[in-house]
Coordinates of C-alpha atoms in Angstrom, one line a residue:
X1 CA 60.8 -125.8 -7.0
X2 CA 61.2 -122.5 -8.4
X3 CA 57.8 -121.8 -9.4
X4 CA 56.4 -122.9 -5.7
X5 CA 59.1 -120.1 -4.3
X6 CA 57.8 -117.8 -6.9
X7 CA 54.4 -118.1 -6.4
X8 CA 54.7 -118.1 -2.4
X9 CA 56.8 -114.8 -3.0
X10 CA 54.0 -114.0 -5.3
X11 CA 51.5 -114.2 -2.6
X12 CA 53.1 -113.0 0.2
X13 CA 53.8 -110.0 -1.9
X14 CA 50.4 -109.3 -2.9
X15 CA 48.8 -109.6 0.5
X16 CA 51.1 -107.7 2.5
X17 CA 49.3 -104.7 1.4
X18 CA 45.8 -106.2 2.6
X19 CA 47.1 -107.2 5.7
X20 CA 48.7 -103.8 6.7
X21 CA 45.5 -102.2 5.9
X22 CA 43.2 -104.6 8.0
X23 CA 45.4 -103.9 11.1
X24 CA 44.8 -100.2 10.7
X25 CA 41.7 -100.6 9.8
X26 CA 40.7 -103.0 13.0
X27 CA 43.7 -100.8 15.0
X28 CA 40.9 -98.2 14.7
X29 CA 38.3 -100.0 15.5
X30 CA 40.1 -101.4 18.8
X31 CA 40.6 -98.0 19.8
X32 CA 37.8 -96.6 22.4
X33 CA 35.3 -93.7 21.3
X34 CA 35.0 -91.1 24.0
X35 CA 32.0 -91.9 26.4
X36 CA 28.9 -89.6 25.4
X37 CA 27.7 -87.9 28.5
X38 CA 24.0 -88.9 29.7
X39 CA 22.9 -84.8 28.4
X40 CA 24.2 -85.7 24.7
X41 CA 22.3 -89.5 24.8
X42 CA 19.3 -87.9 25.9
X43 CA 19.3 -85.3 23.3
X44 CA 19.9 -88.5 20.6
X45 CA 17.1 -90.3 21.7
X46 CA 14.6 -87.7 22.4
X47 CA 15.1 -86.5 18.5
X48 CA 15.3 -90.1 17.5
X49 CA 11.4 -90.5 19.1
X50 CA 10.4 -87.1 18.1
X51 CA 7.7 -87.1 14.9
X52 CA 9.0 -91.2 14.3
X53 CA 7.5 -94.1 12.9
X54 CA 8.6 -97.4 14.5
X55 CA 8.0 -100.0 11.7
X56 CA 8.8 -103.7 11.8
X57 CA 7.6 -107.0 12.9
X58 CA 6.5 -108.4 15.9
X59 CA 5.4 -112.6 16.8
X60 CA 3.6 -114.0 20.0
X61 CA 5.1 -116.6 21.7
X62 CA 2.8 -118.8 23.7
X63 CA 4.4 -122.1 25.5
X64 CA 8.1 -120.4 24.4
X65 CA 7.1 -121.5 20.8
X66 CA 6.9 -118.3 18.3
X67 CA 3.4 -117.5 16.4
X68 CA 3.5 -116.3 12.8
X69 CA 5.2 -113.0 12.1
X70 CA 3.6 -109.9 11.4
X71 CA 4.3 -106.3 10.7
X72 CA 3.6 -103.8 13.0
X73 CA 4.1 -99.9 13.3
X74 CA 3.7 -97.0 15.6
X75 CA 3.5 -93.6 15.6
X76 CA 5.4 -91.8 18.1
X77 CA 4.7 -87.6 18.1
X78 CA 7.7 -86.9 21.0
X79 CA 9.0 -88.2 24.1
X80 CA 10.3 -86.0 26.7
X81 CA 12.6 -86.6 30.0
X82 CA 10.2 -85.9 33.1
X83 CA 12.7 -86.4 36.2
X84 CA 15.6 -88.7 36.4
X85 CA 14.7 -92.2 34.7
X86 CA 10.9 -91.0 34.3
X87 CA 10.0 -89.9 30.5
X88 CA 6.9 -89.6 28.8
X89 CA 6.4 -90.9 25.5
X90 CA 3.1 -89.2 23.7
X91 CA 1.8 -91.8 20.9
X92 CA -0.8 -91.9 18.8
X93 CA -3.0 -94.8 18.8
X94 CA -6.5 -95.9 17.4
X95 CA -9.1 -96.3 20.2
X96 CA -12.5 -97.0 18.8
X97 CA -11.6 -96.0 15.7
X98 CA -10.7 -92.8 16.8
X99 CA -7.4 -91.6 16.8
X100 CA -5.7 -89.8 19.6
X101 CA -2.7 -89.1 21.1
X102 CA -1.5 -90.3 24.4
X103 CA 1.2 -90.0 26.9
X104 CA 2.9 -93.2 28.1
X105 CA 5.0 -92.8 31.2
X106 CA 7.8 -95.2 30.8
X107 CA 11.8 -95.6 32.0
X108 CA 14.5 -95.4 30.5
X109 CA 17.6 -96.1 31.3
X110 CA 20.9 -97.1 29.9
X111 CA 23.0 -99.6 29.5
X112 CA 26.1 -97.6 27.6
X113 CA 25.0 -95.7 24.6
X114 CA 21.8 -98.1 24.1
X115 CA 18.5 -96.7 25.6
X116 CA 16.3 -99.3 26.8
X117 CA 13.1 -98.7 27.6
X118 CA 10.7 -100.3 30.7
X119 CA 6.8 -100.0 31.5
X120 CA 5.5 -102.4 34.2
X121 CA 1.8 -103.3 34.3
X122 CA 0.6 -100.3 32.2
X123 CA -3.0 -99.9 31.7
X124 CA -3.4 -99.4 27.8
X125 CA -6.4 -97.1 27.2
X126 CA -9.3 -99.3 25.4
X127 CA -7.9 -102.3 27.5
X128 CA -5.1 -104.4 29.0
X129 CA -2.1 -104.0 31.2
X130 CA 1.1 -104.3 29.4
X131 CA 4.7 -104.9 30.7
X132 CA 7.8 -104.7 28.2
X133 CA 11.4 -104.0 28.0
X134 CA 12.4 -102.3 24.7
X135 CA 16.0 -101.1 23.6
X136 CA 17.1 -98.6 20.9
X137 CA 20.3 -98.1 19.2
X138 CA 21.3 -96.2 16.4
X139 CA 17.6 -95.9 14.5
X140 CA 16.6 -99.7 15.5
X141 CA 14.6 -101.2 18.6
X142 CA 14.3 -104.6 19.7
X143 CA 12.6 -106.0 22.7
X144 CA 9.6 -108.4 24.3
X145 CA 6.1 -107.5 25.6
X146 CA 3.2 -109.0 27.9
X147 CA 0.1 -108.8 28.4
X148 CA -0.5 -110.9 31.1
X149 CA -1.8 -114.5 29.5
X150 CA -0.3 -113.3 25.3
X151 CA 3.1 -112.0 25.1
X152 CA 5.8 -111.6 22.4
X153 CA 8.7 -110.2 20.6
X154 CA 9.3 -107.7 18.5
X155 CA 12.0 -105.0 16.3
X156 CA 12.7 -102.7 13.5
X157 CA 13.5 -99.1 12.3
X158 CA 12.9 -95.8 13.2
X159 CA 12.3 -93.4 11.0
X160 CA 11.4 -89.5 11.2
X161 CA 9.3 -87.2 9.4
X162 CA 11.1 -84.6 7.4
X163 CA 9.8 -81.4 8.5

């Protein structure tokens, strides 16, 4: 009987510790960060898209089943606020085989401190009309496209050049 006490002792002794530093630890985390205005998340996301690469995957889906995955990037030179929800995002993209940069006129607007990003029915140059609603938070995206009768989903990182 002595041993159990001991070793419940034991345990109650070494954890107490633990314990008081998860509860400051998640006492921090309950605790609310100061709202950012809409100047200073504007300012975040335009450097985030300025000289990036946006790098992950992407898969169709057809009939709600997914196709096979595959990796996808794009080149984004900078994106600039226009007028209220209206920005433009200048890309560069292979038409052809030639490469040139093009502005995209797209939404954005925000849902907290996450960006998420809307084009309805935009005519890609080289072809197709494309609608898709993309969100960004802290260097990632994630979001789903169409283009009319092919469709899908996509994510991944954001990096930027070093200048």
């Amino acid at each position: 009987m002595k041993k159990a006490v001991a070793a419940v002792l034991l345990l109650l002794l070494l954890n107490t510790p633990f314990h008081a530093q998860e509860k400051s630890a998640s006492d921090n985390r309950d605790k609310p960060k100061p709202a950012a205005t809409p100047e200073h998340l504007e300012t975040t996301f335009k450097a985030m898209l300025t000289k990036a690469t946006m790098a992950g995957r992407w898969y169709s889906l057809k009939d709600g089943k997914p196709g096979p995955e595959k990796e996808d990037a794009y080149s984004i030179v900078s994106a600039n606020k226009v007028s209220g929800h209206k920005w433009m995002i200048h890309t560069r993209i292979k038409v052809n085989e030639k490469e040139m940069v093009v502005p995209v006129p797209v939404e954005v607007k925000w849902a907290g401190d996450t960006a998420v990003l809307s084009v309805d029915k935009l005519q890609y140059p080289g072809g197709g009309t494309y609608s898709a609603r993309v969100l960004f938070y802290e260097h990632t995206y994630a979001g789903t496209w169409n283009g009319g009768d092919h469709g899908g989903l996509m994510s991944g990182v954001i990096t930027n050049e070093k200048d």
